[in-house]
Short mmCIF file of C-alpha atoms in Angstrom, two decimals:
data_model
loop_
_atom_site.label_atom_id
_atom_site.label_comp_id
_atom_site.label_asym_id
_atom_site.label_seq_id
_atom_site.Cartn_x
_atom_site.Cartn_y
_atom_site.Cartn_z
CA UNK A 30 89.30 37.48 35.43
CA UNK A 31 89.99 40.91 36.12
CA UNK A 32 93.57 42.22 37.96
CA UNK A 33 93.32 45.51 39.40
CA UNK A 34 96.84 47.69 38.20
CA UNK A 35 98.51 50.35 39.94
CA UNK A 36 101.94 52.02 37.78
CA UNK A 37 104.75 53.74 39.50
CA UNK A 38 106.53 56.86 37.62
CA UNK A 39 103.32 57.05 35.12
CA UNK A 40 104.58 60.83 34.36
CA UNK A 41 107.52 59.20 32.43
CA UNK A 42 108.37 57.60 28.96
CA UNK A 43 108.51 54.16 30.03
CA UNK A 44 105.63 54.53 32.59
CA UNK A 45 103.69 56.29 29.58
CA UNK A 46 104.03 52.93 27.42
CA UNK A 47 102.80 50.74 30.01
CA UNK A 48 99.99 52.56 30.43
CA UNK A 49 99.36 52.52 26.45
CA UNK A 50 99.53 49.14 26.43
CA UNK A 51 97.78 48.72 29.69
CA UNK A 52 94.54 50.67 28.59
CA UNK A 53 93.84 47.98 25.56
CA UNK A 54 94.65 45.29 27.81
CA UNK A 55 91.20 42.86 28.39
CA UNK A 56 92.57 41.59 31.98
CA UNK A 57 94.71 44.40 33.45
CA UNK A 58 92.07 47.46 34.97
CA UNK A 59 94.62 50.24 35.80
CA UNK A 60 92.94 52.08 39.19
CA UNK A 61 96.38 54.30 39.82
CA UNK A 62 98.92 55.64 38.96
CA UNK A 63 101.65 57.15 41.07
CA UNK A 64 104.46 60.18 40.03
CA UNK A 65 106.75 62.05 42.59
CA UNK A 66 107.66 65.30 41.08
CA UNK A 67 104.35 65.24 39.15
CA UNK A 68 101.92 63.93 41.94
CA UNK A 69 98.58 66.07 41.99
CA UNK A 70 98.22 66.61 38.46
CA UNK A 71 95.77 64.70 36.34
CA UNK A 72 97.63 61.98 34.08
CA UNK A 73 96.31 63.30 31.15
CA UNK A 74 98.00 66.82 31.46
CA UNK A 75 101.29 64.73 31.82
CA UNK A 76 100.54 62.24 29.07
CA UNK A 77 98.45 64.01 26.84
CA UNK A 78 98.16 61.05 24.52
CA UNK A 79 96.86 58.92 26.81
CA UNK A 80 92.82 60.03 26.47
CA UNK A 81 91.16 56.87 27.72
CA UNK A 82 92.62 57.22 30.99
CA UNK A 83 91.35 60.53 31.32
CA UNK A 84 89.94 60.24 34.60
CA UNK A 85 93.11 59.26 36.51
CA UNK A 86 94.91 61.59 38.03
CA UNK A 87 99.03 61.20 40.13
CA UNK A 88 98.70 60.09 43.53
CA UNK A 89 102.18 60.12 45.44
CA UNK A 90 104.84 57.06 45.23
CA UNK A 91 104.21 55.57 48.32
CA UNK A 92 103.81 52.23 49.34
CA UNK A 93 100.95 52.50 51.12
CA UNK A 94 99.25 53.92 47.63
CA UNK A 95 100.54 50.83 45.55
CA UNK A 96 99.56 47.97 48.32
CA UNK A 97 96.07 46.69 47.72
CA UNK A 98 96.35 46.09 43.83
CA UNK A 99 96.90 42.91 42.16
CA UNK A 100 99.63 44.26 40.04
CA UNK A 101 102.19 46.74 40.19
CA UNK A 102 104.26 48.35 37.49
CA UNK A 103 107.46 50.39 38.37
CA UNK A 104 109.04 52.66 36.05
CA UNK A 105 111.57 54.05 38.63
CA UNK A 106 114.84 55.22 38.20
CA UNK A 107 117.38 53.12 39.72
CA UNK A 108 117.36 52.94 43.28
CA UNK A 109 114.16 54.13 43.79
CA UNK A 110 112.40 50.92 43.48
CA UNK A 111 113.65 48.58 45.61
CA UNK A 112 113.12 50.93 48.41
CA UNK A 113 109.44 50.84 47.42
CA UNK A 114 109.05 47.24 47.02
CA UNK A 115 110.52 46.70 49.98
CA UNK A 116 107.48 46.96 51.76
CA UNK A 117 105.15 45.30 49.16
CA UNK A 118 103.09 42.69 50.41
CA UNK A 119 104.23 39.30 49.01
CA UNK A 120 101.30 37.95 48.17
CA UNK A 121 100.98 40.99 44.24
CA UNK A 122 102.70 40.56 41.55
CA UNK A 123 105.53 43.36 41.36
CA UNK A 124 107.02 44.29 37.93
CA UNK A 125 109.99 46.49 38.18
CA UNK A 126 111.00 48.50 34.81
CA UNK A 127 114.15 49.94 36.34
CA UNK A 128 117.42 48.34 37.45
CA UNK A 129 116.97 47.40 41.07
CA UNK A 130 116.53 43.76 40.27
CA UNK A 131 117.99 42.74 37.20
CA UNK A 132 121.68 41.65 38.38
CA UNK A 133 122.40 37.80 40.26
CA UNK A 134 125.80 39.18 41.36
CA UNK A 135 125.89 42.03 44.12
CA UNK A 136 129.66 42.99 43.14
CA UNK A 137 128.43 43.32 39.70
CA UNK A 138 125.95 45.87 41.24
CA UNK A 139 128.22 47.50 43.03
CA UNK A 140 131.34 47.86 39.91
CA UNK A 141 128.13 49.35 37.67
CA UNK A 142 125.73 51.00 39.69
CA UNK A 143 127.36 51.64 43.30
CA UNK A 144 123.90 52.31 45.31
CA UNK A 145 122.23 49.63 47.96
CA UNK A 146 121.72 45.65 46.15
CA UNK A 147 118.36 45.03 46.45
CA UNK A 148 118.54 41.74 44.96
CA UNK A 149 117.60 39.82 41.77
CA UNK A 150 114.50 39.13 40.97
CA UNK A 151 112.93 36.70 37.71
CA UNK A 152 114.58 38.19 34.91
CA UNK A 153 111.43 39.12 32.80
CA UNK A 154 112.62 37.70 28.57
CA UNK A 155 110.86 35.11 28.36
CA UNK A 156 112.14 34.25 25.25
CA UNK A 157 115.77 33.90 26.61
CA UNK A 158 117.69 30.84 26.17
CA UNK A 159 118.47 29.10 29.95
CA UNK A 160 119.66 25.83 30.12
CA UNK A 161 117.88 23.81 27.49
CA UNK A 162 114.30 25.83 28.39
CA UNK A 163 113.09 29.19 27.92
CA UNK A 164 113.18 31.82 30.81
CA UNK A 165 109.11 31.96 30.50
CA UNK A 166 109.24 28.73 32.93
CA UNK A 167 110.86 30.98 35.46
CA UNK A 168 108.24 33.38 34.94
CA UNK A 169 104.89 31.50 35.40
CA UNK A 170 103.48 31.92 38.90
CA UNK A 171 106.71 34.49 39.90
CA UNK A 172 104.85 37.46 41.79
CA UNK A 173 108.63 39.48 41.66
CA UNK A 174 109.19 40.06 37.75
CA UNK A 175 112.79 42.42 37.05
CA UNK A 176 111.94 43.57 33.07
CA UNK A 177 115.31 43.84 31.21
CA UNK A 178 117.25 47.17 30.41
CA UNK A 179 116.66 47.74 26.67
CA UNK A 180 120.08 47.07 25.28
CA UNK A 181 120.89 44.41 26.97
CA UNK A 182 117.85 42.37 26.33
CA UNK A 183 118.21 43.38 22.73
CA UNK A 184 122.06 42.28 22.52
CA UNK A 185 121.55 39.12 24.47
CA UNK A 186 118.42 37.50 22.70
CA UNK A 187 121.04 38.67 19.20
CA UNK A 188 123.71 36.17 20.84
CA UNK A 189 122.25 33.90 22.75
CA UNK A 190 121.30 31.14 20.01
CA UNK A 191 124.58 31.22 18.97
CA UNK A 192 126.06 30.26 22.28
CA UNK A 193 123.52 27.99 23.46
CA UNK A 194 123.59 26.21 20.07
CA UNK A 195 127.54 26.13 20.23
CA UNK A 196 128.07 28.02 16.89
CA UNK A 197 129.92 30.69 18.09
CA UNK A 198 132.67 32.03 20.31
CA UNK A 199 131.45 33.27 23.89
CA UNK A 200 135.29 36.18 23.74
CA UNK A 201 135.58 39.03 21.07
CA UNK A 202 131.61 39.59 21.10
CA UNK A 203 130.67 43.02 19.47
CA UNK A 204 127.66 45.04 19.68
CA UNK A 205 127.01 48.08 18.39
CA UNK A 206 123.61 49.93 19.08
CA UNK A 207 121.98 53.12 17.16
CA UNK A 208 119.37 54.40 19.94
CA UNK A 209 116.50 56.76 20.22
CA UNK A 210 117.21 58.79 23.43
CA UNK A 211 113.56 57.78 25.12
CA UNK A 212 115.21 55.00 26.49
CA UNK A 213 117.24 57.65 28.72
CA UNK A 214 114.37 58.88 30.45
CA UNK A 215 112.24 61.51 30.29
CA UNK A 216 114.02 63.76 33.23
CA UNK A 217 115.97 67.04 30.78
CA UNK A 218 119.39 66.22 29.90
CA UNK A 219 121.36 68.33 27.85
CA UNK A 220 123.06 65.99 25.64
CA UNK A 221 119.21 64.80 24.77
CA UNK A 222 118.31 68.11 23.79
CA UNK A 223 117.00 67.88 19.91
CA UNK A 224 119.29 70.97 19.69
CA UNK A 225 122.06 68.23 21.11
CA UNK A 226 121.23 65.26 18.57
CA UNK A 227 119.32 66.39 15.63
CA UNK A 228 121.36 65.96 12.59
CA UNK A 229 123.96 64.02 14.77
CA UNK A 230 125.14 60.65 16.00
CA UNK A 231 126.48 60.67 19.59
CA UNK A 232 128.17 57.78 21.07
CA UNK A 233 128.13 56.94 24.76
CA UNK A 234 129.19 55.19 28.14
CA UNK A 235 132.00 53.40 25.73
CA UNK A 236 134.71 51.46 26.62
CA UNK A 237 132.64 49.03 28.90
CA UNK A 238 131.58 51.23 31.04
CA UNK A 239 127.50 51.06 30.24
CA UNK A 240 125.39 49.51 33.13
CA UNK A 241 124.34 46.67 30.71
CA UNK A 242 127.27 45.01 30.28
CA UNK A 243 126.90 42.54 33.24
CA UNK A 244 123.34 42.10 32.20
CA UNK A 245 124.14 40.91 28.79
CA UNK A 246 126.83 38.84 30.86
CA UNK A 247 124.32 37.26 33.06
CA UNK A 248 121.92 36.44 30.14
CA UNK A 249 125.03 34.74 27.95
CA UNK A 250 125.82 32.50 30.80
CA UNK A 251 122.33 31.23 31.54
CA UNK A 252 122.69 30.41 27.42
CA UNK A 253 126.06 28.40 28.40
CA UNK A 254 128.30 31.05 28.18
CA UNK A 255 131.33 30.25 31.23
CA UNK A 256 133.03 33.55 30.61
CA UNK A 257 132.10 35.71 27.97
CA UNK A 258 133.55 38.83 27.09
CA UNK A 259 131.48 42.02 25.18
CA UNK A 260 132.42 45.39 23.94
CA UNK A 261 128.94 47.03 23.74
CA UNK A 262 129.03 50.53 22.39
CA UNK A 263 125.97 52.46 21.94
CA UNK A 264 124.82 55.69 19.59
CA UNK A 265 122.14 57.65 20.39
CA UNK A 266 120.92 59.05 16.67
CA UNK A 267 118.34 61.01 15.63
CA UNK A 268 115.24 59.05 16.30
CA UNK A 269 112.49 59.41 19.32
CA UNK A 270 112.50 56.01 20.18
CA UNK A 271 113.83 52.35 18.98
CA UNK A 272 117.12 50.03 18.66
CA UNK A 273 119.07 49.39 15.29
CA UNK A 274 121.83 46.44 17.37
CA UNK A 275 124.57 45.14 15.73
CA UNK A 276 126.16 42.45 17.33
CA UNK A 277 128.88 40.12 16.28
CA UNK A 278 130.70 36.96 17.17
CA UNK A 279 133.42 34.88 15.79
CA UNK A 280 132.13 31.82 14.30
CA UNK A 281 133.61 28.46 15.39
CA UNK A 282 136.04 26.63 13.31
CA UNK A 283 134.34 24.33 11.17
CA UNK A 284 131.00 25.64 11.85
CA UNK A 285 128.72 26.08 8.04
CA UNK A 286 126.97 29.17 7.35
CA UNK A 287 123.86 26.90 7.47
CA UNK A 288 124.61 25.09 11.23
CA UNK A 289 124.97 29.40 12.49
CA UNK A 290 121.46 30.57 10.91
CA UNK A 291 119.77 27.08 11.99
CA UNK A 292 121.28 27.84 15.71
CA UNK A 293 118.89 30.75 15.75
CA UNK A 294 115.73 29.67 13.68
CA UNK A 295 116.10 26.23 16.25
CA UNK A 296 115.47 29.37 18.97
CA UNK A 297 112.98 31.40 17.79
CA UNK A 298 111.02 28.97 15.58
CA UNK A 299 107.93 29.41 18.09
CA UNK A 300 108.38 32.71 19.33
CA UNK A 301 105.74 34.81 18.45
CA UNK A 302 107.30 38.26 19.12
CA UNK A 303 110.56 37.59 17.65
CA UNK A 304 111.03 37.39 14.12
CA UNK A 305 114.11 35.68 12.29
CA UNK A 306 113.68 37.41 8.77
CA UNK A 307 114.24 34.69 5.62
CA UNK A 308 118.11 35.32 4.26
CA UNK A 309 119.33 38.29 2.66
CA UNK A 310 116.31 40.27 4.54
CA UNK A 311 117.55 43.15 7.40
CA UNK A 312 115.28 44.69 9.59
CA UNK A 313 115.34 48.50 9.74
CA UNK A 314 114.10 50.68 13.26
CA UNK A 315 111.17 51.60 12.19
CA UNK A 316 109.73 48.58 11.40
CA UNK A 317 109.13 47.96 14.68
CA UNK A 318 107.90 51.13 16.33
CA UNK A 319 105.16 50.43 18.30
CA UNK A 320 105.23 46.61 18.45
CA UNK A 321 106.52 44.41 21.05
CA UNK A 322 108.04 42.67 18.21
CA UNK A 323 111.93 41.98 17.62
CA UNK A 324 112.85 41.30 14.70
CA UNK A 325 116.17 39.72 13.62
CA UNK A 326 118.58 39.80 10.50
CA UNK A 327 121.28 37.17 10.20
CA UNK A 328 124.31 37.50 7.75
CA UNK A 329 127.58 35.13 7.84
CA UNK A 330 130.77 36.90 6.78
CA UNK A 331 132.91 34.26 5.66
CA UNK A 332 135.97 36.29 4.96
CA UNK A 333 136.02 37.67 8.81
CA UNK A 334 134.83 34.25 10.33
CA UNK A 335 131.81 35.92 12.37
CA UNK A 336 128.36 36.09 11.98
CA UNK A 337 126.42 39.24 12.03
CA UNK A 338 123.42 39.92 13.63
CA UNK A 339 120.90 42.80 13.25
CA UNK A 340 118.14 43.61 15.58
CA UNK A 341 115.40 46.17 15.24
CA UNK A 342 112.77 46.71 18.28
CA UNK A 343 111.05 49.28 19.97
CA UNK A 344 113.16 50.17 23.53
CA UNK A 345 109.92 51.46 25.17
CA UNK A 346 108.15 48.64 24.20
CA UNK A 347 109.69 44.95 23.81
CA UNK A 348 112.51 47.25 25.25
CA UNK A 349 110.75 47.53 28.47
CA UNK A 350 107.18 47.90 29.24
CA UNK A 351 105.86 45.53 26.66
CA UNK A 352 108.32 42.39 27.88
CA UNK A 353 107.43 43.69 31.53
CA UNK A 354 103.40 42.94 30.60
CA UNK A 355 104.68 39.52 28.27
CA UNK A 356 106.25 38.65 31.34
CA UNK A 357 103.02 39.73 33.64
CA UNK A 358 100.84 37.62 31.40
CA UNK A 359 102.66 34.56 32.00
CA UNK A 360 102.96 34.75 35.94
CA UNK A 361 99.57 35.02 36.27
CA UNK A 362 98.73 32.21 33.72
CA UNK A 363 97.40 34.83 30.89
CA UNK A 364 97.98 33.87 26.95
CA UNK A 365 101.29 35.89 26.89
CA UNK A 366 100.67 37.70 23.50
CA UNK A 367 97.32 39.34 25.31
CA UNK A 368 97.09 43.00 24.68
CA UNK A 369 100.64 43.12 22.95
CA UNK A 370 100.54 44.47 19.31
CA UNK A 371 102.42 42.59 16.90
CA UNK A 372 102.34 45.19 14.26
CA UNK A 373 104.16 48.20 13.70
CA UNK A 374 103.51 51.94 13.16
CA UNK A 375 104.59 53.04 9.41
CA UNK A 376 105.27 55.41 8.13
#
């Protein structure tokens, strides 16, 4: 079966890897595509790399141009969104890529972000730990899908097995993240400028003040977290795109090193898209560039008492637009590894 596909903010990054992955995709037909700033121009002059959907060109953000498809993909910024879904029809699926949806807790919406709360929607990692299941039972037959924020997907599928699998402390977590700038956006920035980062490494939104934070929160609790506490600090470094997280937790007393690494090869035994790599094996960046893989380095440091985990993935893709069409797949009852690459691009 065939599901006509109309993408919202196609002139950016994110919007661009949807519609890479889209175009290879045997059940998704994309029929438009939608830019505000960009509307008018062919897609093709915006994404030049994007040849087999030559013939498309930007029709204006409106609802009225995404009604009438079987599936929509927004890669809005923040607040844009849920103004557009609002008047959606019920009866499509709607995948958001921005922030609009992603938070349970309105006052956590309105400490981070401060706009309207448009509500949460089915938080689209379907390889997340809730409860003793897997967040992919929340997603079958969902038509309202809210695809994670990059970092804190990555952090929270690091931590998660070791909280749900009561290894580890849920206080003192760590994370620290080296990050391509893509996941910022494609809108000019000056701090993004290669001018800006080239040759340096640029921390920001420290001292928990990055919109993820809750996010990561959220995900932890659905794991069997009650309260747990994060410092998340994140790098952007000279790279185009991609996530180098490393996250840390103190290990419970009495815990082995071999009860922590089965904890998180119990979680991801099945997963095909996340990848715990045999011991003494760390993942690097680039080794997942292009995939919609994660893949996962565990170390126990027995002098500190925490574990450390290291996760590589691509933020445009299992970052964002490839777990927003994993998550697609599986509302409307598709194999969920259809037209998502397992393999990397090297060098």
């Amino acid at each position: 079966m065939s599901y006509s596909v109309a993408v919202a903010g196609a002139s950016g990054y994110a919007g661009g890897e949807l519609l890479r992955l889209l175009s290879s995709h045997p059940d998704f037909i994309v029929s438009t595509v939608t830019a505000f700033q960009n509307a008018g121009q062919r897609l093709v002059d915006v994404q030049p790399h994007l040849r087999s959907l030559g013939t498309l060109s930007l029709a204006e953000t409106t609802p009225q141009n995404l009604a009438g498809h079987d599936v929509v993909f927004l890669a809005l910024p923040h607040g844009k969104s849920g103004e557009v879904t609002a008047q959606l029809p019920e009866n499509i699926l709607v995948v958001d890529c921005g922030a609009d949806h992603r938070l349970t807790d309105p006052a956590d919406w309105a400490a981070f972000y401060g706009s309207e709360y448009f509500g949460a929607w089915a938080y689209g990692v379907p390889e997340l730990i809730v409860g003793g299941g897997k967040q992919r039972d929340n997603l079958v037959g969902a038509t309202r899908i809210a695809a994670p924020g990059c970092n804190a997907s990555t952090v929270a599928l690091s931590l998660a097995p070791g909280i749900a699998g009561g290894v580890i402390e849920e206080k003192d977590l760590v994370a620290v993240l080296a990050v391509g700038p893509s996941g910022a956006g494609k809108s000019l920035k000056l701090e993004n400028l290669a001018s800006e980062i080239l040759g340096s490494a640029n921390p920001y939104a420290v001292g928990g003040t990055h919109r993820h934070i809750p996010e990561i929160q959220q995900s932890l609790r659905g794991a069997g977290a009650v309260d747990p506490t994060i410092s998340l600090t994140p790098v952007i470094v000279p790279m185009s795109r991609g996530i180098l997280a490393t996250s840390t937790a103190r290990i419970l007393p009495g815990t082995s090193a071999t009860a922590v690494r089965d904890a998180w090869a119990a979680a991801y035994a099945d997963e095909p898209f996340i990848h715990l790599l045999p011991e003494g094996k760390l993942p690097r960046s680039g080794d997942a560039i292009g995939a919609n893989t994660a893949l996962m380095g565990l170390a126990v440091d027995q002098a500190a008492g925490r574990v450390v985990v290291i996760t590589a993935l691509d933020n445009l893709v299992k970052g964002t637009a490839g777990a927003a069409i994993q998550s697609a797949n599986l509302a409307l009852g598709i194999p969920e590894t259809t037209g998502l690459p397992m393999d990397g691009v090297a060098p």
